[in-house]
mmCIF file of C-alpha atoms in Angstrom:
data_model
loop_
_atom_site.group_PDB
_atom_site.id
_atom_site.type_symbol
_atom_site.label_atom_id
_atom_site.label_comp_id
_atom_site.label_asym_id
_atom_site.label_seq_id
_atom_site.Cartn_x
_atom_site.Cartn_y
_atom_site.Cartn_z
ATOM 1 C CA UNK A 1 102.819 110.905 102.494
ATOM 2 C CA UNK A 2 102.504 107.449 100.640
ATOM 3 C CA UNK A 3 100.558 108.817 97.482
ATOM 4 C CA UNK A 4 102.508 110.428 94.731
ATOM 5 C CA UNK A 5 101.534 112.156 91.428
ATOM 6 C CA UNK A 6 100.366 109.493 88.765
ATOM 7 C CA UNK A 7 99.211 106.904 91.299
ATOM 8 C CA UNK A 8 95.778 105.452 91.071
ATOM 9 C CA UNK A 9 93.766 105.974 94.377
ATOM 10 C CA UNK A 10 90.430 105.003 95.615
ATOM 11 C CA UNK A 11 88.217 107.396 97.741
ATOM 12 C CA UNK A 12 87.189 106.050 100.930
ATOM 13 C CA UNK A 13 84.788 108.504 102.059
ATOM 14 C CA UNK A 14 82.604 111.370 100.771
ATOM 15 C CA UNK A 15 80.260 111.863 97.653
ATOM 16 C CA UNK A 16 82.609 109.947 95.448
ATOM 17 C CA UNK A 17 83.192 106.958 97.780
ATOM 18 C CA UNK A 18 84.361 103.959 96.071
ATOM 19 C CA UNK A 19 85.403 105.672 92.827
ATOM 20 C CA UNK A 20 88.869 105.426 91.619
ATOM 21 C CA UNK A 21 91.171 107.974 89.771
ATOM 22 C CA UNK A 22 94.580 109.067 88.908
ATOM 23 C CA UNK A 23 96.258 111.414 91.198
ATOM 24 C CA UNK A 24 96.889 114.927 89.235
ATOM 25 C CA UNK A 25 98.588 116.823 92.101
ATOM 26 C CA UNK A 26 99.907 115.992 95.386
ATOM 27 C CA UNK A 27 100.319 118.700 98.208
ATOM 28 C CA UNK A 28 102.311 117.035 100.989
ATOM 29 C CA UNK A 29 102.445 120.453 103.079
ATOM 30 C CA UNK A 30 98.691 120.557 103.192
ATOM 31 C CA UNK A 31 98.108 116.550 103.238
ATOM 32 C CA UNK A 32 95.909 116.716 100.228
ATOM 33 C CA UNK A 33 95.733 115.376 96.743
ATOM 34 C CA UNK A 34 93.765 116.338 93.607
ATOM 35 C CA UNK A 35 92.243 113.311 91.883
ATOM 36 C CA UNK A 36 91.348 113.580 88.186
ATOM 37 C CA UNK A 37 87.492 114.006 87.444
ATOM 38 C CA UNK A 38 86.654 113.322 91.326
ATOM 39 C CA UNK A 39 85.453 115.700 94.143
ATOM 40 C CA UNK A 40 84.251 118.058 91.474
ATOM 41 C CA UNK A 41 83.046 121.400 92.257
ATOM 42 C CA UNK A 42 81.106 124.113 90.365
ATOM 43 C CA UNK A 43 82.611 127.569 90.106
ATOM 44 C CA UNK A 44 80.862 130.586 88.310
ATOM 45 C CA UNK A 45 83.307 132.506 86.089
ATOM 46 C CA UNK A 46 82.818 135.615 84.245
ATOM 47 C CA UNK A 47 84.234 136.080 80.556
ATOM 48 C CA UNK A 48 87.450 137.701 80.961
ATOM 49 C CA UNK A 49 90.090 138.923 78.234
ATOM 50 C CA UNK A 50 93.294 136.759 77.863
ATOM 51 C CA UNK A 51 96.357 138.487 78.823
ATOM 52 C CA UNK A 52 99.733 138.752 76.672
ATOM 53 C CA UNK A 53 98.179 137.626 73.429
ATOM 54 C CA UNK A 54 99.583 139.038 70.115
ATOM 55 C CA UNK A 55 97.642 142.354 69.054
ATOM 56 C CA UNK A 56 96.258 140.521 65.770
ATOM 57 C CA UNK A 57 92.756 140.424 65.679
ATOM 58 C CA UNK A 58 91.680 142.241 68.757
ATOM 59 C CA UNK A 59 91.430 140.913 72.419
ATOM 60 C CA UNK A 60 90.567 137.346 72.885
ATOM 61 C CA UNK A 61 88.183 136.158 75.776
ATOM 62 C CA UNK A 62 88.081 133.139 77.938
ATOM 63 C CA UNK A 63 84.688 131.745 78.116
ATOM 64 C CA UNK A 64 82.540 132.452 81.063
ATOM 65 C CA UNK A 65 79.796 130.275 82.657
ATOM 66 C CA UNK A 66 79.640 127.358 85.259
ATOM 67 C CA UNK A 67 82.968 125.342 85.271
ATOM 68 C CA UNK A 68 83.480 122.113 86.978
ATOM 69 C CA UNK A 69 86.877 121.467 88.491
ATOM 70 C CA UNK A 70 88.390 118.894 90.772
ATOM 71 C CA UNK A 71 88.920 119.981 94.470
ATOM 72 C CA UNK A 72 91.456 118.748 96.748
ATOM 73 C CA UNK A 73 90.692 115.594 99.033
ATOM 74 C CA UNK A 74 92.476 114.863 102.349
ATOM 75 C CA UNK A 75 95.116 112.179 102.057
ATOM 76 C CA UNK A 76 93.324 110.351 104.915
ATOM 77 C CA UNK A 77 90.193 109.835 102.645
ATOM 78 C CA UNK A 78 91.993 108.241 99.779
ATOM 79 C CA UNK A 79 93.887 104.766 99.442
ATOM 80 C CA UNK A 80 96.384 103.515 97.018
ATOM 81 C CA UNK A 81 95.416 100.934 94.477
ATOM 82 C CA UNK A 82 98.089 98.272 94.018
ATOM 83 C CA UNK A 83 98.999 97.938 90.217
ATOM 84 C CA UNK A 84 99.630 94.294 90.607
ATOM 85 C CA UNK A 85 96.524 93.186 92.575
ATOM 86 C CA UNK A 86 94.247 96.191 91.588
ATOM 87 C CA UNK A 87 92.849 96.554 95.049
ATOM 88 C CA UNK A 88 92.904 99.420 97.384
ATOM 89 C CA UNK A 89 95.620 98.267 100.190
ATOM 90 C CA UNK A 90 97.586 99.797 102.704
ATOM 91 C CA UNK A 91 101.193 100.319 101.701
ATOM 92 C CA UNK A 92 104.591 99.990 103.595
ATOM 93 C CA UNK A 93 108.181 100.960 102.853
ATOM 94 C CA UNK A 94 111.392 98.729 102.440
ATOM 95 C CA UNK A 95 114.628 100.531 102.617
ATOM 96 C CA UNK A 96 117.036 99.085 99.891
ATOM 97 C CA UNK A 97 120.600 99.596 99.037
ATOM 98 C CA UNK A 98 121.006 100.406 95.395
ATOM 99 C CA UNK A 99 124.373 101.375 93.933
ATOM 100 C CA UNK A 100 125.671 102.502 97.269
ATOM 101 C CA UNK A 101 122.575 104.612 97.942
ATOM 102 C CA UNK A 102 119.678 103.995 100.284
ATOM 103 C CA UNK A 103 116.376 103.889 98.583
ATOM 104 C CA UNK A 104 112.833 103.898 100.043
ATOM 105 C CA UNK A 105 110.527 101.497 98.058
ATOM 106 C CA UNK A 106 106.757 101.339 98.636
ATOM 107 C CA UNK A 107 105.174 98.025 98.619
ATOM 108 C CA UNK A 108 101.614 96.589 98.819
ATOM 109 C CA UNK A 109 100.669 94.991 102.137
ATOM 110 C CA UNK A 110 98.131 92.654 100.369
ATOM 111 C CA UNK A 111 100.389 91.025 97.769
ATOM 112 C CA UNK A 112 103.894 91.996 99.228
ATOM 113 C CA UNK A 113 104.750 93.511 95.604
ATOM 114 C CA UNK A 114 106.725 96.634 95.145
ATOM 115 C CA UNK A 115 104.781 99.514 93.845
ATOM 116 C CA UNK A 116 107.841 101.625 92.801
ATOM 117 C CA UNK A 117 109.983 99.812 90.452
#
């Protein structure tokens, strides 16, 4: 998977096509990512008591109502945004020798600059 947590990505298809956002969570086993404030879905939640709260002042409640939260997007529907050229681009991998170890470094195929530094 060429996208990591904290990367900026652009959505290629779906209701949020063309929008950019930061990756909050990457799920390589599922092949999906959660992007901040994109692909929002509404969930109806009932008020519920909070567990493991100190006994002072009675039971506290989590608020109910309609809650919007980001939903996972398939990795094939997002593209990494290069931090140097600020455009969505394909990525490649260079294998480098650093301090006696082999390190895989991602690079932008538009400007050939390294993404991981």
